[in-house]
Amino acid sequence: MDLKSIDIPILSYLSEGLFISGEELSNKLAFSRIDIERQIQQLTQLGYDISVDNQKGYRIISRPDILLPFEIKNKLTTNYIGQTVYYFPELTSTNAFARQKLLEKAEKVPEGTLFIAEKQSDGVGRLGRQWISPSGGIWLSIILYPQLAPSGMPRITLMTAVVIAKTIHQLFSLKVNIKWPNDILFHDKKVCGILTEMSANTGKIRWVIVGIGINTNNDLSEFPEDIQKESISLKGITGEAISRIAFVQHLCVEFEKYYEVFQKNDFSFILDEWRTYSHCIGEKIKMNAGGKVIAGEVIDISEEGALILKKDNGRIVKIISGTLLKQ
Ligand code: BT5
């Protein structure tokens, strides 16, 4: 079964609630009864448990938590984020794959396209660091074509961090923190990382890849010990497996909402939200910025997404990219 392009239209009419008869399905969708049977079989092969009653028809008993495109698109209320989905049981890296697609022909990749993998064999973090991505997590990339100068890129990372923090808050009533620039932490442990990449020419961004890695239901016990100590998953926090499909759908809706605000140049609204989740405003920190260690107190975040730091010698500096160090 080709999971990339698979489409099972009857799924939008089947539910865990009421039965729906084969006749009603074939009337609604203009499919023959044999087509309906075939789609039911496909769903069963994918791990759906479907109750079949000769009189009443079909009803879903349980569905697998696989990030299949038609599940993500099912009743998704966005206009473009998540409306095109490429799904892979395994990839090296969703960012690397997306980059390859964009370099081949960006016009073929609509804005809001998602590239999703169940696991990544070569997931990447910033500065070439490794991102561990076993099954059970959410590893995806979102494609954007913002009207933006390359210097505006850090804002996309900030916006994405707000969207993820908000999604986690809304779905699980959990307060997470954003660690500048690209980490989402719960009690100082990393639950999510963001990797934004772009291509630009003549002072304008051509495309952006927003890579998002979230530890959801994946098992952290296989992580190297040092990373394990500093990581956490949503399953680990809430005590139960979460619905990754519902998470991705919610993320798409929030992402589109914020991206629309972003496109209208209303970044101060996003910054205000960012400040409420910030990990470090008012804190004394040390950071590695381009190989130099800088120490000071974080005063604020700037309109461009730079951290404003009051150095120990009293000087105010803006840091556009760097890694916060442990104190
Ligand atoms: C990041 O880098 O946090 C960006 C991670 C982006 C991952 C997504 S997944 C989908 C897309 N496709 C990709 O290939 N990548 C993106 P950075 O701030 O450099 O953090 C990397 C560091 O986090 C590593 O050096 C480890 O210490 C730690 N780490 C690695 N895997 C982790 C995980 N699953 N959970 C928590 N921490 C992890």
Coordinates of C-alpha atoms and ligand atoms in Angstrom, one line a residue:
M1 CA 0.0 0.0 0.0
D2 CA 1.5 3.4 -1.0
L3 CA 1.0 5.4 2.2
K4 CA 2.1 8.7 0.7
S5 CA -0.8 9.0 -1.7
I6 CA -3.4 6.8 0.0
D7 CA -6.8 8.2 0.3
I8 CA -9.7 6.5 1.9
P9 CA -12.7 8.7 1.4
I10 CA -15.2 6.7 3.5
L11 CA -13.1 7.5 6.6
S12 CA -14.7 10.9 6.9
Y13 CA -18.1 9.3 7.3
L14 CA -17.1 6.5 9.7
S15 CA -16.9 7.2 13.3
E16 CA -16.7 5.6 16.8
G17 CA -20.3 6.8 17.3
L18 CA -23.2 5.7 15.2
F19 CA -23.1 2.9 12.6
I20 CA -23.4 3.9 9.0
S21 CA -24.7 1.5 6.4
G22 CA -22.9 0.5 3.2
E23 CA -25.9 1.8 1.2
E24 CA -25.7 5.2 2.8
L25 CA -21.9 5.3 2.2
S26 CA -22.2 4.4 -1.4
N27 CA -25.0 7.0 -1.9
K28 CA -23.0 9.8 -0.2
L29 CA -19.8 9.1 -2.0
A30 CA -21.0 7.6 -5.3
F31 CA -18.9 4.5 -4.8
S32 CA -20.1 0.9 -5.5
R33 CA -20.6 -1.5 -2.6
I34 CA -17.4 -3.3 -3.8
D35 CA -15.4 -0.1 -3.5
I36 CA -16.7 0.5 0.0
E37 CA -15.7 -3.1 0.9
R38 CA -12.3 -2.5 -0.5
Q39 CA -11.8 0.7 1.5
I40 CA -12.9 -1.1 4.7
Q41 CA -10.3 -3.8 4.0
Q42 CA -7.6 -1.2 3.5
L43 CA -8.5 0.4 6.8
T44 CA -8.4 -3.1 8.5
Q45 CA -4.9 -3.7 7.0
L46 CA -3.8 -0.4 8.4
G47 CA -4.8 -1.5 11.9
Y48 CA -8.3 0.0 12.2
D49 CA -10.7 -2.2 14.2
I50 CA -14.0 -1.9 12.4
S51 CA -17.3 -3.4 13.6
V52 CA -19.3 -4.8 10.7
D53 CA -23.0 -5.4 11.2
N54 CA -25.1 -6.9 8.4
Q55 CA -28.1 -4.7 9.4
K56 CA -26.5 -1.5 10.7
G57 CA -23.3 -1.2 8.6
Y58 CA -19.9 0.0 9.8
R59 CA -18.5 1.6 12.9
I60 CA -15.0 2.2 14.1
I61 CA -14.0 0.5 17.3
S62 CA -10.5 1.8 17.5
R63 CA -8.0 3.4 15.2
P64 CA -4.2 3.2 15.1
D65 CA -2.3 6.4 16.0
I66 CA -0.4 6.6 12.7
L67 CA 0.1 10.0 11.2
L68 CA -1.4 9.1 7.9
P69 CA -2.3 12.1 5.6
F70 CA -6.0 11.3 5.4
E71 CA -6.3 11.2 9.2
I72 CA -4.5 14.5 9.5
K73 CA -6.6 16.1 6.8
N74 CA -9.8 14.6 8.1
K75 CA -12.0 17.5 9.3
L76 CA -8.9 19.7 9.5
T77 CA -10.2 23.3 9.6
T78 CA -7.2 25.1 8.1
N79 CA -7.0 26.6 4.7
Y80 CA -3.4 25.5 3.8
I81 CA -1.3 24.3 6.8
G82 CA -1.5 20.5 6.7
Q83 CA -3.7 20.4 3.6
T84 CA -0.9 18.6 1.7
V85 CA 0.9 15.9 3.6
Y86 CA 3.7 13.6 2.6
Y87 CA 4.0 10.7 5.0
F88 CA 6.9 8.2 5.4
P89 CA 7.2 5.3 7.8
E90 CA 10.9 6.2 7.9
L91 CA 13.1 8.9 6.5
T92 CA 16.6 10.2 7.1
S93 CA 15.3 13.6 8.0
T94 CA 12.0 15.4 7.1
N95 CA 14.0 18.7 6.8
A96 CA 16.5 17.1 4.4
F97 CA 13.8 15.5 2.3
A98 CA 11.8 18.7 2.2
R99 CA 14.9 20.6 1.1
Q100 CA 15.5 18.2 -1.7
K101 CA 11.9 18.6 -2.9
L102 CA 12.1 22.4 -2.7
L103 CA 15.4 22.4 -4.6
E104 CA 13.9 20.2 -7.3
K105 CA 10.8 22.3 -7.8
A106 CA 9.5 24.6 -5.1
E107 CA 6.4 25.4 -7.2
K108 CA 5.2 21.9 -6.7
V109 CA 5.2 22.2 -2.9
P110 CA 2.3 24.3 -1.8
E111 CA 2.6 26.5 1.2
G112 CA 1.7 24.7 4.4
T113 CA 2.8 21.3 3.1
L114 CA 3.8 18.8 5.8
F115 CA 6.5 16.2 5.5
I116 CA 6.1 13.7 8.3
A117 CA 8.1 10.6 9.2
E118 CA 7.3 8.0 11.9
K119 CA 11.0 7.8 12.6
Q120 CA 14.1 9.4 11.3
S121 CA 17.4 7.7 10.9
D122 CA 19.4 10.9 10.6
G123 CA 17.4 13.6 12.3
V124 CA 19.2 16.9 12.7
G125 CA 19.4 19.7 15.2
R126 CA 21.1 23.0 15.0
L127 CA 24.7 23.3 14.0
G128 CA 24.7 19.7 12.7
R129 CA 23.8 18.2 16.1
Q130 CA 21.9 14.9 16.1
W131 CA 18.2 14.8 16.8
I132 CA 17.1 11.4 18.1
S133 CA 13.8 10.4 16.4
P134 CA 12.5 6.9 17.2
S135 CA 8.8 5.8 16.5
G136 CA 6.2 7.3 18.7
G137 CA 7.3 10.9 18.4
I138 CA 6.2 13.7 16.0
W139 CA 8.9 14.5 13.5
L140 CA 7.7 16.9 10.8
S141 CA 8.6 19.8 8.6
I142 CA 6.3 22.6 7.5
I143 CA 6.9 24.6 4.2
L144 CA 6.3 28.4 4.2
Y145 CA 6.8 31.1 1.6
P146 CA 6.8 34.2 3.8
Q147 CA 7.1 37.8 2.4
L148 CA 10.1 38.4 4.5
A149 CA 13.8 39.5 4.4
P150 CA 16.2 36.8 5.5
S151 CA 16.9 38.9 8.7
G152 CA 13.3 38.1 9.7
M153 CA 14.0 34.4 10.0
P154 CA 14.5 34.2 13.8
R155 CA 10.9 35.5 14.1
I156 CA 9.6 32.3 12.4
T157 CA 11.4 30.2 15.1
L158 CA 9.9 32.3 17.8
M159 CA 6.4 32.1 16.3
T160 CA 6.7 28.3 16.0
A161 CA 7.8 28.0 19.6
V162 CA 4.8 30.0 20.8
V163 CA 2.5 27.8 18.6
I164 CA 3.9 24.7 20.2
A165 CA 3.8 26.0 23.7
K166 CA 0.2 27.1 23.1
T167 CA -0.8 23.7 21.6
I168 CA 0.6 21.8 24.6
H169 CA -1.1 24.2 27.0
Q170 CA -4.5 24.0 25.3
L171 CA -4.5 20.2 24.9
F172 CA -3.0 19.2 28.2
S173 CA -3.3 22.3 30.5
L174 CA 0.5 22.1 30.9
K175 CA 2.6 25.1 31.2
V176 CA 5.8 24.6 29.2
N177 CA 8.7 27.1 28.8
I178 CA 10.4 28.4 25.7
K179 CA 14.2 28.3 26.0
W180 CA 15.5 30.8 23.5
P181 CA 15.7 30.3 20.6
N182 CA 14.3 26.9 19.7
D183 CA 13.6 24.6 22.7
I184 CA 10.4 23.8 24.5
L185 CA 11.0 22.7 28.1
F186 CA 8.9 21.2 30.8
H187 CA 10.6 21.6 34.2
D188 CA 13.9 22.2 32.4
K189 CA 13.7 19.0 30.3
K190 CA 13.4 19.2 26.6
V191 CA 10.2 18.1 25.1
C192 CA 10.6 19.7 21.7
G193 CA 13.2 21.3 19.4
I194 CA 12.7 23.4 16.3
L195 CA 15.0 23.7 13.3
T196 CA 14.2 26.4 10.8
E197 CA 16.0 26.5 7.5
M198 CA 15.6 28.9 4.5
S199 CA 16.7 29.7 1.0
A200 CA 17.0 33.3 0.0
N201 CA 18.1 35.4 -3.0
T202 CA 18.3 39.1 -3.7
G203 CA 17.4 39.9 -0.1
K204 CA 14.2 37.9 -0.1
I205 CA 13.3 34.6 1.4
R206 CA 12.4 32.0 -1.3
W207 CA 11.2 29.3 1.1
V208 CA 11.4 28.2 4.7
I209 CA 11.4 24.8 6.3
V210 CA 10.2 24.7 9.8
G211 CA 11.4 21.4 11.3
I212 CA 9.6 20.4 14.5
G213 CA 10.5 17.4 16.7
I214 CA 8.3 16.6 19.7
N215 CA 8.8 13.8 22.1
T216 CA 5.2 12.5 22.4
N217 CA 4.8 8.7 22.9
N218 CA 8.4 7.7 22.1
D219 CA 10.4 5.8 24.7
L220 CA 13.3 7.9 26.1
S221 CA 15.0 4.9 27.7
E222 CA 16.8 4.2 24.5
F223 CA 18.3 7.7 24.4
P224 CA 22.0 8.1 25.5
E225 CA 22.1 8.7 29.2
D226 CA 23.2 12.3 29.1
I227 CA 20.4 13.3 26.6
Q228 CA 17.8 11.1 28.4
K229 CA 18.4 13.1 31.7
E230 CA 17.6 16.3 29.9
S231 CA 14.6 15.1 27.9
I232 CA 11.0 14.4 28.6
S233 CA 8.0 13.2 26.5
L234 CA 4.4 14.2 26.6
K235 CA 3.5 10.6 27.5
G236 CA 6.0 10.8 30.4
I237 CA 4.4 14.1 31.6
T238 CA 0.7 13.2 31.3
G239 CA 1.1 9.5 32.2
E240 CA -0.7 8.2 29.1
A241 CA -0.1 7.9 25.4
I242 CA -1.4 11.0 23.6
S243 CA -3.2 11.2 20.3
R244 CA -0.5 12.3 17.9
I245 CA -3.1 12.9 15.2
A246 CA -5.1 15.3 17.3
F247 CA -1.9 17.0 18.3
V248 CA -0.8 17.6 14.7
Q249 CA -4.2 18.8 13.7
H250 CA -4.3 21.2 16.6
L251 CA -0.8 22.4 15.8
C252 CA -1.8 23.0 12.2
V253 CA -4.8 25.2 13.3
E254 CA -2.7 27.2 15.7
F255 CA 0.2 27.5 13.3
E256 CA -2.1 28.9 10.6
K257 CA -3.7 31.4 13.0
Y258 CA -0.3 32.7 14.1
Y259 CA 1.2 32.7 10.7
E260 CA -1.7 34.9 9.4
V261 CA -1.0 37.4 12.2
F262 CA 2.7 37.2 11.4
Q263 CA 2.1 37.9 7.7
K264 CA 0.2 41.0 8.6
N265 CA 3.4 42.2 10.3
D266 CA 1.8 42.1 13.7
F267 CA 4.8 40.6 15.5
S268 CA 4.4 42.5 18.8
F269 CA 1.4 40.3 19.6
I270 CA 3.5 37.2 19.1
L271 CA 6.4 38.6 21.1
D272 CA 4.1 39.4 24.0
E273 CA 3.0 35.7 24.1
W274 CA 6.6 34.6 23.7
R275 CA 7.5 36.6 26.8
T276 CA 4.8 34.8 28.9
Y277 CA 6.5 31.5 28.0
S278 CA 10.0 32.7 28.2
H279 CA 12.5 30.7 30.1
C280 CA 15.1 33.4 30.7
I281 CA 13.8 37.0 30.8
G282 CA 15.2 38.5 34.0
E283 CA 17.6 35.6 34.5
K284 CA 21.4 35.7 34.6
I285 CA 22.7 33.5 31.8
K286 CA 25.8 32.4 29.9
M287 CA 25.7 31.7 26.2
N288 CA 27.9 30.6 23.4
A289 CA 27.5 33.0 20.5
G290 CA 29.7 32.1 17.6
G291 CA 32.3 30.4 19.8
K292 CA 32.4 33.3 22.3
V293 CA 31.0 32.9 25.8
I294 CA 28.9 35.9 26.9
A295 CA 27.5 36.4 30.3
G296 CA 24.8 38.7 31.6
E297 CA 21.2 39.3 32.4
V298 CA 18.5 38.9 29.8
I299 CA 16.5 42.0 29.7
D300 CA 14.1 41.3 26.9
I301 CA 13.6 40.0 23.4
S302 CA 13.8 42.4 20.4
E303 CA 11.4 42.9 17.5
E304 CA 13.8 40.9 15.3
G305 CA 13.8 38.0 17.8
A306 CA 17.2 38.8 19.3
L307 CA 17.9 38.3 23.0
I308 CA 18.7 41.6 24.7
L309 CA 21.4 41.1 27.2
K310 CA 22.9 43.4 29.8
K311 CA 26.5 42.2 30.1
D312 CA 28.2 42.0 33.4
N313 CA 30.1 45.2 32.5
G314 CA 26.8 47.0 32.0
R315 CA 26.9 47.1 28.2
I316 CA 23.6 46.2 26.4
V317 CA 24.0 43.8 23.5
K318 CA 21.6 42.0 21.1
I319 CA 22.3 38.4 20.4
I320 CA 20.6 37.0 17.2
S321 CA 21.9 33.5 17.4
G322 CA 23.6 31.4 20.1
T323 CA 23.1 28.5 22.6
L324 CA 22.3 29.1 26.2
L325 CA 24.8 27.3 28.4
K326 CA 24.1 25.6 31.7
Q327 CA 25.0 27.8 34.7
Ligands
BT5_1 C1 17.0 21.2 18.0 O1 18.3 21.3 17.8 O2 16.4 21.1 19.0 C2 16.2 21.1 16.7 C3 15.5 19.7 16.5 C4 14.7 19.7 15.3 C5 14.2 18.3 15.0 C6 13.2 18.2 13.9 S1 12.4 16.7 13.8 C7 11.8 17.1 12.2 C8 12.9 17.9 11.5 N1 13.7 17.0 10.8 C9 15.0 17.0 11.3 O3 15.9 16.3 10.9 N2 15.0 17.8 12.3 C10 13.8 18.5 12.5 P1 19.4 21.7 19.0 O4 18.9 22.9 19.7 O5 20.7 21.7 18.3 O6 19.3 20.5 19.9 C11 19.9 19.3 19.6 C12 20.3 18.6 21.0 O7 19.1 18.2 21.6 C13 21.1 17.4 20.8 O8 22.5 17.7 20.8 C14 20.8 16.6 22.0 O9 21.5 17.0 23.2 C15 19.3 16.9 22.3 N3 18.4 15.9 21.7 C16 18.5 15.1 20.6 N4 17.4 14.4 20.4 C17 16.5 14.8 21.3 C18 15.2 14.4 21.6 N5 14.5 13.6 20.8 N6 14.6 15.0 22.7 C19 15.3 15.9 23.5 N7 16.5 16.3 23.2 C20 17.2 15.8 22.2

